XYZ file of C-alpha atoms in Angstrom:
247
model
C 0.000 0.000 0.000
C 1.175 3.531 -0.737
C 0.393 6.774 1.086
C -0.641 9.793 -0.971
C -0.405 13.176 0.773
C -3.279 15.425 -0.242
C -3.201 18.981 -1.504
C -6.609 20.636 -1.708
C -6.601 23.894 -3.640
C -8.936 26.801 -2.931
C -8.306 30.391 -3.979
C -4.742 29.430 -4.882
C -3.985 28.117 -1.401
C -3.596 24.724 0.266
C -6.601 24.138 2.493
C -8.585 21.390 4.163
C -12.351 21.194 4.510
C -14.340 19.359 7.151
C -16.659 16.854 5.462
C -16.299 18.764 2.201
C -18.062 21.897 3.433
C -16.754 24.984 1.642
C -17.616 27.192 4.610
C -15.566 25.070 7.047
C -12.078 25.688 5.686
C -8.595 25.863 7.186
C -5.742 27.412 5.203
C -2.386 25.649 5.619
C -0.169 27.204 2.946
C -0.188 30.093 0.497
C 2.279 28.259 -1.768
C 0.970 24.946 -3.160
C 4.181 24.189 -5.074
C 6.309 24.634 -1.961
C 3.926 22.404 -0.011
C 4.081 19.735 -2.708
C 7.873 19.862 -2.662
C 7.814 19.471 1.119
C 5.842 16.228 0.786
C 8.272 15.045 -1.876
C 11.264 15.731 0.378
C 9.545 13.719 3.103
C 9.378 10.728 0.784
C 6.045 10.978 -1.013
C 5.858 8.524 -3.909
C 2.649 9.972 -5.350
C 0.482 13.022 -4.686
C -3.281 13.527 -4.596
C -4.526 16.979 -5.620
C -8.084 18.305 -5.570
C -9.180 21.513 -7.266
C -11.899 22.436 -4.773
C -12.904 25.590 -6.613
C -13.192 23.474 -9.742
C -15.381 20.918 -7.986
C -17.819 23.577 -6.814
C -17.744 25.602 -10.058
C -17.927 22.651 -12.437
C -14.762 23.591 -14.304
C -11.055 23.527 -13.370
C -9.664 26.637 -11.704
C -6.109 25.601 -10.779
C -4.754 23.849 -13.886
C -1.739 26.163 -14.206
C -0.506 25.692 -10.633
C -1.144 21.964 -10.896
C 1.135 21.914 -13.922
C 3.797 23.685 -11.838
C 3.428 21.033 -9.133
C 3.782 18.179 -11.639
C 6.904 19.658 -13.188
C 8.462 20.422 -9.802
C 7.858 17.006 -8.227
C 8.475 14.553 -11.096
C 6.417 11.878 -9.328
C 2.915 10.701 -10.286
C 0.239 13.257 -9.418
C -3.456 12.427 -9.579
C -5.926 15.290 -9.819
C -9.670 15.713 -9.489
C -12.159 18.537 -9.245
C -14.466 19.970 -11.885
C -13.431 17.755 -14.797
C -16.773 17.784 -16.575
C -15.707 17.928 -20.249
C -13.204 16.238 -22.544
C -11.388 19.557 -22.934
C -10.920 19.860 -19.175
C -9.373 16.401 -19.030
C -7.219 16.888 -22.129
C -5.729 20.111 -20.755
C -4.984 18.576 -17.372
C -3.334 15.495 -18.854
C -1.312 17.742 -21.152
C 0.170 19.266 -17.995
C 1.648 15.844 -17.200
C -0.844 14.650 -14.596
C -0.654 10.872 -14.134
C -4.365 10.329 -13.452
C -7.327 12.609 -14.073
C -10.069 11.813 -11.574
C -13.644 12.255 -12.714
C -16.650 11.909 -10.471
C -19.919 13.551 -11.480
C -19.424 12.751 -15.148
C -18.739 9.072 -14.470
C -22.167 8.804 -12.883
C -23.934 10.810 -15.572
C -22.623 9.027 -18.671
C -21.207 5.517 -18.836
C -20.665 5.948 -22.592
C -18.576 9.084 -22.122
C -16.512 7.323 -19.478
C -15.938 4.344 -21.748
C -14.782 6.659 -24.543
C -12.374 8.446 -22.217
C -10.861 5.149 -21.098
C -10.409 4.115 -24.720
C -8.531 7.359 -25.389
C -6.476 7.698 -22.224
C -6.392 4.241 -20.642
C -5.167 4.078 -17.067
C -4.781 7.847 -16.905
C -8.529 8.033 -16.265
C -9.540 7.317 -12.672
C -12.924 7.666 -11.023
C -13.565 9.295 -7.695
C -16.528 7.812 -5.859
C -17.608 9.951 -2.927
C -20.330 8.565 -0.726
C -22.239 9.178 2.463
C -24.060 6.249 4.076
C -23.182 4.226 0.990
C -24.814 6.569 -1.532
C -22.888 8.541 -4.136
C -22.469 12.285 -3.715
C -21.661 14.597 -6.644
C -20.948 18.230 -7.572
C -18.556 18.905 -4.735
C -20.542 16.697 -2.332
C -23.492 19.080 -2.376
C -25.859 16.532 -3.963
C -26.552 13.000 -2.700
C -27.872 10.607 -5.326
C -29.863 7.399 -5.088
C -26.984 5.380 -6.555
C -25.118 3.015 -4.279
C -21.351 3.451 -4.304
C -20.630 -0.234 -4.906
C -23.000 -0.289 -7.888
C -21.248 2.683 -9.467
C -17.897 1.020 -8.812
C -18.953 -2.070 -10.717
C -20.207 0.086 -13.601
C -16.994 2.091 -13.941
C -14.863 -1.029 -13.739
C -16.952 -2.512 -16.547
C -16.154 0.632 -18.552
C -12.453 -0.161 -18.198
C -11.445 2.059 -15.281
C -8.468 0.637 -13.382
C -8.328 3.009 -10.386
C -11.106 4.129 -8.042
C -10.593 6.715 -5.313
C -13.228 6.034 -2.691
C -14.040 8.751 -0.168
C -16.381 8.326 2.756
C -17.467 11.957 3.075
C -18.730 11.616 6.636
C -15.219 10.799 7.858
C -13.258 13.170 5.589
C -11.329 15.767 7.552
C -12.636 14.464 10.877
C -9.484 12.520 11.923
C -11.618 9.740 13.374
C -10.463 6.887 11.172
C -11.734 5.423 7.905
C -15.068 3.701 7.428
C -13.606 0.200 7.345
C -16.863 -1.582 6.536
C -17.551 0.674 3.566
C -13.978 0.364 2.348
C -14.058 -3.412 2.515
C -17.367 -3.531 0.656
C -15.918 -1.322 -2.066
C -12.754 -3.391 -2.457
C -14.693 -6.661 -2.541
C -17.088 -5.286 -5.178
C -14.360 -4.755 -7.800
C -10.987 -6.103 -8.855
C -9.452 -2.795 -9.947
C -7.226 -0.720 -7.654
C -8.955 1.192 -4.862
C -7.449 4.168 -3.044
C -8.977 4.898 0.353
C -9.808 8.453 1.374
C -11.478 9.916 4.436
C -10.423 9.824 8.076
C -7.044 8.094 7.641
C -5.115 9.942 10.339
C -2.652 7.735 12.265
C -0.533 4.670 11.479
C -3.094 2.465 13.224
C -5.690 3.447 10.632
C -3.338 2.319 7.862
C -2.761 -0.987 9.629
C -6.522 -1.434 10.030
C -6.996 -0.918 6.302
C -4.267 -3.455 5.542
C -5.881 -5.903 7.960
C -8.962 -5.973 5.725
C -6.922 -8.287 3.525
C -8.032 -6.715 0.244
C -5.246 -7.141 -2.338
C -6.647 -4.373 -4.541
C -6.471 -1.736 -1.770
C -3.701 0.134 -3.501
C -3.261 3.169 -1.299
C -4.610 5.668 1.197
C -4.866 9.449 1.020
C -3.850 11.444 4.084
C -4.448 15.148 4.446
C -5.549 16.986 7.568
C -3.660 14.706 9.965
C -0.375 15.571 8.249
C -1.075 19.295 8.183
C -2.139 19.345 11.834
C 0.910 17.363 12.938
C -1.201 14.484 14.220
C 1.148 12.125 12.389
C 4.029 12.251 9.933
C 4.319 11.049 6.387
C 7.241 8.835 7.425
C 5.163 7.126 10.120
C 2.253 6.544 7.743
C 4.548 5.159 5.051
C 6.205 2.825 7.542
C 2.791 1.431 8.522
C 1.852 1.043 4.852
C 5.004 -0.955 4.173
C 4.654 -3.356 7.091
C 4.333 -6.978 6.057
C 5.160 -5.929 2.500
C 6.607 -9.366 1.812
C 3.357 -11.026 2.867
C 1.386 -8.640 0.654
C 3.521 -9.552 -2.324
């Protein structure tokens, strides 16, 4: 399992939201590139970036700075937030992003998703955000009647090889991941799953690994790192425990 530090962008700054609420925001850095480089120096193997303004507006707002981050780090960077058209995705991938994460659009059009996968292959990932097992879209402001595991099966059938699954009730709360929901998601598909939401201390990483799901590829950590609740080194050490057994 790998650990992906998170950078959430709002108004050009690195922030964290509680449960995705735009009004409940904490600013951690005015320089996203410097923050990204700090995670790289601490050993980050990949980075997770969310364009929060893009998610709420329905179109990317931080593509330029994301391109700066990609060029500065030279490690895989996955990015989501407001990618509602082919042009949005094409521009982001042209900046060198490893994976473009789509959410709302994956739910709205299976055909469009299938076409994107045909064009861009594994560089297309799907973010599934859910509360109480039901998918949320448009920056988590709308809850649908679609079950997260059903959407996961649909996007895997469309050829998607990476799902980022966020339990929105735990995101930014530091209380630990929703293990039951994460296990259900991993068991529903065979593609890679990246866990997001509540992963805050090494014990949470070990609990995820203890689920015994071989396709649980990684975990995203944000607020806990920024608040000093844990360190990237400690989280990576937990993720690498029993690596031989995992292999």
